[in-house]
PDB file of C-alpha atoms in Angstrom:
ATOM      1  CA  MET R 340      41.623  -4.576  23.313  1.00 47.00           C
ATOM      2  CA  SER R 341      38.098  -3.692  24.421  1.00 46.00           C
ATOM      3  CA  PHE R 342      34.753  -5.411  24.174  1.00 46.00           C
ATOM      4  CA  LEU R 343      31.413  -3.710  23.677  1.00 46.00           C
ATOM      5  CA  PHE R 344      28.203  -5.673  24.061  1.00 45.00           C
ATOM      6  CA  ILE R 345      25.220  -4.561  21.940  1.00 48.00           C
ATOM      7  CA  GLY R 346      22.217  -6.699  22.702  1.00 46.00           C
ATOM      8  CA  ARG R 347      23.455 -10.270  22.276  1.00 43.00           C
ATOM      9  CA  LYS R 348      26.345  -9.332  19.996  1.00 45.00           C
ATOM     10  CA  CYS R 349      29.820  -8.493  21.118  1.00 44.00           C
ATOM     11  CA  VAL R 350      31.896  -6.022  19.116  1.00 46.00           C
ATOM     12  CA  VAL R 351      35.634  -6.321  19.618  1.00 45.00           C
ATOM     13  CA  PHE R 352      37.697  -3.235  18.972  1.00 47.00           C
ATOM     14  CA  SER R 353      40.861  -1.590  20.060  1.00 48.00           C
ATOM     15  CA  PHE R 354      41.216   2.119  20.355  1.00 46.00           C
ATOM     16  CA  PHE R 355      44.204   4.358  20.398  1.00 49.00           C
ATOM     17  CA  HIS R 356      42.404   7.570  21.221  1.00 49.00           C
ATOM     18  CA  LEU R 357      39.536   8.436  23.431  1.00 50.00           C
ATOM     19  CA  ASP R 358      38.102  10.297  20.393  1.00 57.00           C
ATOM     20  CA  PHE R 359      37.539   6.989  18.601  1.00 58.00           C
ATOM     21  CA  LEU R 360      35.445   5.661  21.470  1.00 57.00           C
ATOM     22  CA  THR R 361      33.431   8.898  21.555  1.00 61.00           C
ATOM     23  CA  ASP R 362      32.834   8.694  17.799  1.00 59.00           C
ATOM     24  CA  PHE R 363      31.897   5.035  18.103  1.00 56.00           C
ATOM     25  CA  LEU R 364      29.320   5.810  20.783  1.00 55.00           C
ATOM     26  CA  LYS R 365      27.871   8.565  18.583  1.00 58.00           C
ATOM     27  CA  ILE R 366      27.465   6.010  15.791  1.00 56.00           C
ATOM     28  CA  ILE R 367      25.673   3.637  18.167  1.00 55.00           C
ATOM     29  CA  GLU R 368      23.374   6.507  19.197  1.00 59.00           C
ATOM     30  CA  MET R 369      22.642   7.268  15.523  1.00 53.00           C
ATOM     31  CA  ILE R 370      21.805   3.594  14.879  1.00 52.00           C
ATOM     32  CA  ASP R 371      19.455   3.627  17.857  1.00 52.00           C
ATOM     33  CA  THR R 372      17.767   6.758  16.465  1.00 49.00           C
ATOM     34  CA  ILE R 373      17.379   5.123  13.054  1.00 45.00           C
ATOM     35  CA  ILE R 374      15.834   2.025  14.622  1.00 45.00           C
ATOM     36  CA  SER R 375      13.450   4.182  16.668  1.00 45.00           C
ATOM     37  CA  ASN R 376      12.435   6.157  13.563  1.00 45.00           C
ATOM     38  CA  ASP R 377      12.016   2.935  11.610  1.00 41.00           C
ATOM     39  CA  HIS R 378       9.568   1.737  14.273  1.00 37.00           C
ATOM     40  CA  THR R 379       7.571   4.950  13.819  1.00 36.00           C
ATOM     41  CA  ILE R 380       7.444   4.371  10.068  1.00 42.00           C
ATOM     42  CA  MET R 381       6.171   0.836  10.646  1.00 40.00           C
ATOM     43  CA  GLU R 382       3.354   2.222  12.781  1.00 43.00           C
ATOM     44  CA  ASP R 383       2.407   4.607   9.957  1.00 44.00           C
ATOM     45  CA  ILE R 384       1.773   1.792   7.502  1.00 64.00           C
ATOM     46  CA  MET R 385      -0.711  -0.099   9.640  1.00 81.00           C
ATOM     47  CA  VAL R 386      -3.854   0.043   7.561  1.00 87.00           C
ATOM     48  CA  ARG R 387      -7.338  -1.381   7.490  1.00 90.00           C
ATOM     49  CA  LEU R 388     -10.281  -1.133   5.134  1.00 89.00           C
ATOM     50  CA  THR R 389     -13.676   0.095   6.179  1.00 90.00           C
ATOM     51  CA  ASP R 390     -16.893   0.356   4.217  1.00 90.00           C
ATOM     52  CA  TYR R 391     -17.589   3.789   2.801  1.00 91.00           C
ATOM     53  CA  THR R 392     -20.234   5.761   4.707  1.00 89.00           C
ATOM     54  CA  HIS R 393     -21.554   9.269   4.131  1.00 89.00           C
ATOM     55  CA  GLU R 394     -19.711  10.344   7.291  1.00 91.00           C
ATOM     56  CA  LEU R 395     -16.469   9.757   5.366  1.00 89.00           C
ATOM     57  CA  GLU R 396     -17.579  11.677   2.262  1.00 89.00           C
ATOM     58  CA  THR R 397     -15.734  14.915   3.104  1.00 90.00           C
ATOM     59  CA  ASN R 398     -12.535  12.974   3.810  1.00 89.00           C
ATOM     60  CA  VAL R 399     -12.790  11.093   0.526  1.00 88.00           C
ATOM     61  CA  LEU R 400     -13.485  14.263  -1.453  1.00 87.00           C
ATOM     62  CA  ASP R 401     -10.451  15.942   0.149  1.00 88.00           C
ATOM     63  CA  MET R 402      -8.060  13.239  -1.124  1.00 88.00           C
ATOM     64  CA  HIS R 403      -5.448  14.437  -3.597  1.00 86.00           C
ATOM     65  CA  LEU R 404      -3.320  12.536  -6.037  1.00 82.00           C
ATOM     66  CA  LYS R 405       0.055  13.608  -7.366  1.00 83.00           C
ATOM     67  CA  ASP R 406      -0.356  15.668 -10.537  1.00 81.00           C
ATOM     68  CA  GLU R 407       0.899  12.948 -12.902  1.00 79.00           C
ATOM     69  CA  GLN R 408      -1.506  10.431 -11.348  1.00 80.00           C
ATOM     70  CA  ALA R 409      -4.538  12.605 -12.021  1.00 78.00           C
ATOM     71  CA  LEU R 410      -4.147  11.559 -15.675  1.00 78.00           C
ATOM     72  CA  TYR R 411      -4.743   7.894 -14.814  1.00 75.00           C
ATOM     73  CA  TYR R 412      -7.320   7.845 -12.045  1.00 76.00           C
ATOM     74  CA  PRO R 413     -10.807   9.238 -11.667  1.00 76.00           C
ATOM     75  CA  ASN R 414     -11.037  11.934  -9.037  1.00 77.00           C
ATOM     76  CA  PRO R 415     -12.833  10.945  -5.826  1.00 83.00           C
ATOM     77  CA  ASN R 416     -15.925  12.931  -6.843  1.00 80.00           C
ATOM     78  CA  GLU R 417     -16.278  10.777  -9.984  1.00 83.00           C
ATOM     79  CA  VAL R 418     -15.967   7.591  -7.933  1.00 84.00           C
ATOM     80  CA  LEU R 419     -18.623   8.754  -5.455  1.00 82.00           C
ATOM     81  CA  SER R 420     -20.950   9.705  -8.315  1.00 81.00           C
ATOM     82  CA  GLN R 421     -20.837   6.069  -9.528  1.00 81.00           C
ATOM     83  CA  LEU R 422     -21.901   4.680  -6.163  1.00 79.00           C
ATOM     84  CA  GLY R 423     -25.402   3.285  -6.082  1.00 79.00           C
ATOM     85  CA  LYS R 424     -25.651   2.911  -9.859  1.00 84.00           C
ATOM     86  CA  ASP R 425     -24.748  -0.762  -9.700  1.00 85.00           C
ATOM     87  CA  GLU R 426     -25.554  -2.931  -6.706  1.00 89.00           C
ATOM     88  CA  HIS R 427     -22.387  -4.962  -7.368  1.00 91.00           C
ATOM     89  CA  ASP R 428     -20.076  -1.981  -6.811  1.00 91.00           C
ATOM     90  CA  HIS R 429     -18.425  -1.617  -3.433  1.00 91.00           C
ATOM     91  CA  LEU R 430     -16.321   1.242  -2.073  1.00 91.00           C
ATOM     92  CA  CYS R 431     -13.943   0.879   0.839  1.00 91.00           C
ATOM     93  CA  VAL R 432     -11.956   3.609   2.526  1.00 92.00           C
ATOM     94  CA  ILE R 433      -8.352   2.822   3.416  1.00 93.00           C
ATOM     95  CA  LEU R 434      -7.544   3.958   6.939  1.00 92.00           C
ATOM     96  CA  SER R 435      -3.989   4.531   8.137  1.00 90.00           C
ATOM     97  CA  GLN R 436      -3.892   5.107  11.882  1.00 87.00           C
ATOM     98  CA  GLU R 437      -7.668   5.522  11.654  1.00 88.00           C
ATOM     99  CA  ARG R 438      -7.341   8.439   9.196  1.00 89.00           C
ATOM    100  CA  PRO R 439      -8.654   8.121   5.620  1.00 92.00           C
ATOM    101  CA  ALA R 440      -5.655   7.561   3.350  1.00 92.00           C
ATOM    102  CA  GLY R 441      -7.228   6.248   0.152  1.00 92.00           C
ATOM    103  CA  ILE R 442     -10.039   4.300  -1.464  1.00 92.00           C
ATOM    104  CA  VAL R 443     -10.576   0.937  -3.114  1.00 92.00           C
ATOM    105  CA  PHE R 444     -13.467   0.657  -5.586  1.00 92.00           C
ATOM    106  CA  MET R 445     -14.437  -2.933  -6.476  1.00 94.00           C
ATOM    107  CA  HIS R 446     -17.071  -4.575  -8.651  1.00 93.00           C
ATOM    108  CA  HIS R 447     -18.472  -8.024  -7.843  1.00 94.00           C
ATOM    109  CA  VAL R 448     -18.515  -9.793 -11.232  1.00 95.00           C
ATOM    110  CA  SER R 449     -19.269 -13.344 -10.061  1.00 94.00           C
ATOM    111  CA  PRO R 450     -18.985 -15.360  -6.853  1.00 93.00           C
ATOM    112  CA  THR R 451     -15.338 -16.098  -7.637  1.00 95.00           C
ATOM    113  CA  HIS R 452     -14.270 -12.950  -9.536  1.00 96.00           C
ATOM    114  CA  TYR R 453     -14.013  -9.257  -8.652  1.00 96.00           C
ATOM    115  CA  LEU R 454     -12.897  -6.298 -10.739  1.00 96.00           C
ATOM    116  CA  LEU R 455     -10.695  -3.641  -9.150  1.00 95.00           C
ATOM    117  CA  LYS R 456     -12.143  -0.463 -10.673  1.00 92.00           C
ATOM    118  CA  ALA R 457      -9.909   1.988  -8.814  1.00 90.00           C
ATOM    119  CA  MET R 458      -7.408   2.148  -5.998  1.00 92.00           C
ATOM    120  CA  MET R 459      -6.199   5.565  -4.976  1.00 91.00           C
ATOM    121  CA  ILE R 460      -3.847   6.571  -2.187  1.00 91.00           C
ATOM    122  CA  ASP R 461      -3.818  10.198  -1.057  1.00 92.00           C
ATOM    123  CA  ALA R 462      -0.516  11.877  -2.006  1.00 91.00           C
ATOM    124  CA  ALA R 463       0.325  12.469   1.665  1.00 92.00           C
ATOM    125  CA  TYR R 464       0.270   8.691   2.303  1.00 91.00           C
ATOM    126  CA  GLN R 465       2.120   7.486  -0.783  1.00 89.00           C
ATOM    127  CA  ASN R 466       5.502   5.738  -0.622  1.00 89.00           C
ATOM    128  CA  ARG R 467       4.834   4.568   2.940  1.00 89.00           C
ATOM    129  CA  GLY R 468       3.486   1.065   2.296  1.00 90.00           C
ATOM    130  CA  VAL R 469      -0.166   2.050   2.652  1.00 92.00           C
ATOM    131  CA  GLY R 470      -1.121   0.816  -0.837  1.00 91.00           C
ATOM    132  CA  LYS R 471       0.688  -2.486  -0.423  1.00 92.00           C
ATOM    133  CA  ASN R 472      -0.889  -3.168   2.956  1.00 92.00           C
ATOM    134  CA  ALA R 473      -4.311  -2.108   1.693  1.00 93.00           C
ATOM    135  CA  MET R 474      -3.957  -4.542  -1.221  1.00 93.00           C
ATOM    136  CA  LEU R 475      -3.017  -7.324   1.203  1.00 91.00           C
ATOM    137  CA  ASP R 476      -6.147  -6.516   3.217  1.00 92.00           C
ATOM    138  CA  VAL R 477      -8.271  -6.550   0.037  1.00 93.00           C
ATOM    139  CA  ILE R 478      -6.876  -9.970  -0.888  1.00 92.00           C
ATOM    140  CA  GLN R 479      -7.559 -11.336   2.605  1.00 92.00           C
ATOM    141  CA  LYS R 480     -11.137 -10.060   2.538  1.00 92.00           C
ATOM    142  CA  LEU R 481     -11.669 -11.644  -0.875  1.00 92.00           C
ATOM    143  CA  LYS R 482     -10.192 -14.916   0.360  1.00 92.00           C
ATOM    144  CA  ASN R 483     -12.763 -14.874   3.138  1.00 92.00           C
ATOM    145  CA  ARG R 484     -15.426 -14.785   0.391  1.00 91.00           C
ATOM    146  CA  ASN R 485     -13.782 -17.624  -1.583  1.00 93.00           C
ATOM    147  CA  VAL R 486     -12.928 -15.329  -4.494  1.00 94.00           C
ATOM    148  CA  ARG R 487     -10.432 -16.853  -6.933  1.00 95.00           C
ATOM    149  CA  THR R 488      -9.451 -13.937  -9.176  1.00 96.00           C
ATOM    150  CA  VAL R 489      -9.300 -10.143  -9.217  1.00 96.00           C
ATOM    151  CA  GLY R 490      -8.975  -8.316 -12.513  1.00 97.00           C
ATOM    152  CA  THR R 491      -8.266  -4.702 -13.392  1.00 96.00           C
ATOM    153  CA  TYR R 492      -7.678  -2.489 -16.417  1.00 95.00           C
ATOM    154  CA  LEU R 493      -4.711  -0.125 -16.465  1.00 93.00           C
ATOM    155  CA  LEU R 494      -3.642   2.464 -19.026  1.00 91.00           C
ATOM    156  CA  LYS R 495      -0.339   1.474 -20.633  1.00 91.00           C
ATOM    157  CA  HIS R 496       1.436   4.719 -19.839  1.00 88.00           C
ATOM    158  CA  ASN R 497       0.727   4.350 -16.096  1.00 90.00           C
ATOM    159  CA  GLN R 498       4.105   2.769 -15.341  1.00 90.00           C
ATOM    160  CA  ARG R 499       3.912   3.430 -11.607  1.00 89.00           C
ATOM    161  CA  GLY R 500       0.535   1.683 -11.369  1.00 91.00           C
ATOM    162  CA  LEU R 501       1.804  -1.222 -13.465  1.00 94.00           C
ATOM    163  CA  ASP R 502       4.878  -1.643 -11.244  1.00 94.00           C
ATOM    164  CA  PHE R 503       2.672  -1.638  -8.147  1.00 93.00           C
ATOM    165  CA  LEU R 504       0.243  -4.226  -9.507  1.00 94.00           C
ATOM    166  CA  LEU R 505       3.015  -6.520 -10.725  1.00 95.00           C
ATOM    167  CA  LYS R 506       4.731  -6.322  -7.327  1.00 93.00           C
ATOM    168  CA  THR R 507       1.496  -7.269  -5.583  1.00 92.00           C
ATOM    169  CA  GLY R 508       1.045 -10.400  -7.715  1.00 93.00           C
ATOM    170  CA  PHE R 509      -1.006  -9.295 -10.725  1.00 96.00           C
ATOM    171  CA  THR R 510       0.007 -10.547 -14.160  1.00 95.00           C
ATOM    172  CA  ILE R 511      -0.784  -9.079 -17.570  1.00 96.00           C
ATOM    173  CA  LYS R 512      -3.437 -11.228 -19.225  1.00 96.00           C
ATOM    174  CA  GLU R 513      -4.290  -8.992 -22.210  1.00 95.00           C
ATOM    175  CA  ASP R 514      -2.244  -6.343 -23.968  1.00 93.00           C
ATOM    176  CA  ARG R 515      -4.870  -4.147 -25.619  1.00 92.00           C
ATOM    177  CA  ASP R 516      -4.477  -0.974 -27.703  1.00 91.00           C
ATOM    178  CA  GLN R 517      -4.268   1.573 -24.890  1.00 91.00           C
ATOM    179  CA  ASP R 518      -4.477  -0.509 -21.753  1.00 93.00           C
ATOM    180  CA  TYR R 519      -3.659  -3.793 -20.092  1.00 96.00           C
ATOM    181  CA  TYR R 520      -5.998  -6.230 -18.450  1.00 97.00           C
ATOM    182  CA  LEU R 521      -4.263  -7.647 -15.388  1.00 96.00           C
ATOM    183  CA  GLU R 522      -5.380 -10.436 -13.130  1.00 97.00           C
ATOM    184  CA  LEU R 523      -4.446 -11.721  -9.707  1.00 95.00           C
ATOM    185  CA  GLN R 524      -4.951 -15.379  -8.857  1.00 94.00           C
ATOM    186  CA  ILE R 525      -5.864 -15.876  -5.196  1.00 92.00           C
ATOM    187  CA  TYR R 526      -4.423 -19.074  -3.794  1.00 86.00           C
ATOM    188  CA  TYR R 527      -5.703 -20.995  -0.790  1.00 80.00           C
ATOM    189  CA  TYR R 528      -3.386 -23.124   1.315  1.00 73.00           C
TER     190      TYR R 528
END
């Protein structure tokens, strides 16, 4: 019988061939590689929001959505064309490792309520946790302003967007003809 210590854990095994031990060590090496790669993925999803500036315009205009998402979201040029038309609109750029990865377009409705007009993640950054972490940052920033609710409208056939919003805490408040009105309650502890 042999003992192998991995960190604080002890694995007890017996081996009849030297090949088994070699294979076992290869498995341990693979696990170590997976853990190392997982750490890299975690670094990729570190995000922060920054206010939109004209220096970021080219980066924002270069953002691309997946083809099926283009049906649901305004393109970045449309979002930028709306800036400045209403003093209550606010555009933030989502940075992942200090590179623009998406945008969040908000409207200040009242001191305690904001409307999420658009949230777009560049296709190259999707499915990596960037949107989730950006939403958490949005919520924290709104908490700092004592905001109580965030609402948004979403087309009914945008199932991916609906799944995302529901997972981040939004609930459907109105089921309208072609869209939903969803709302997120912000709680303070």
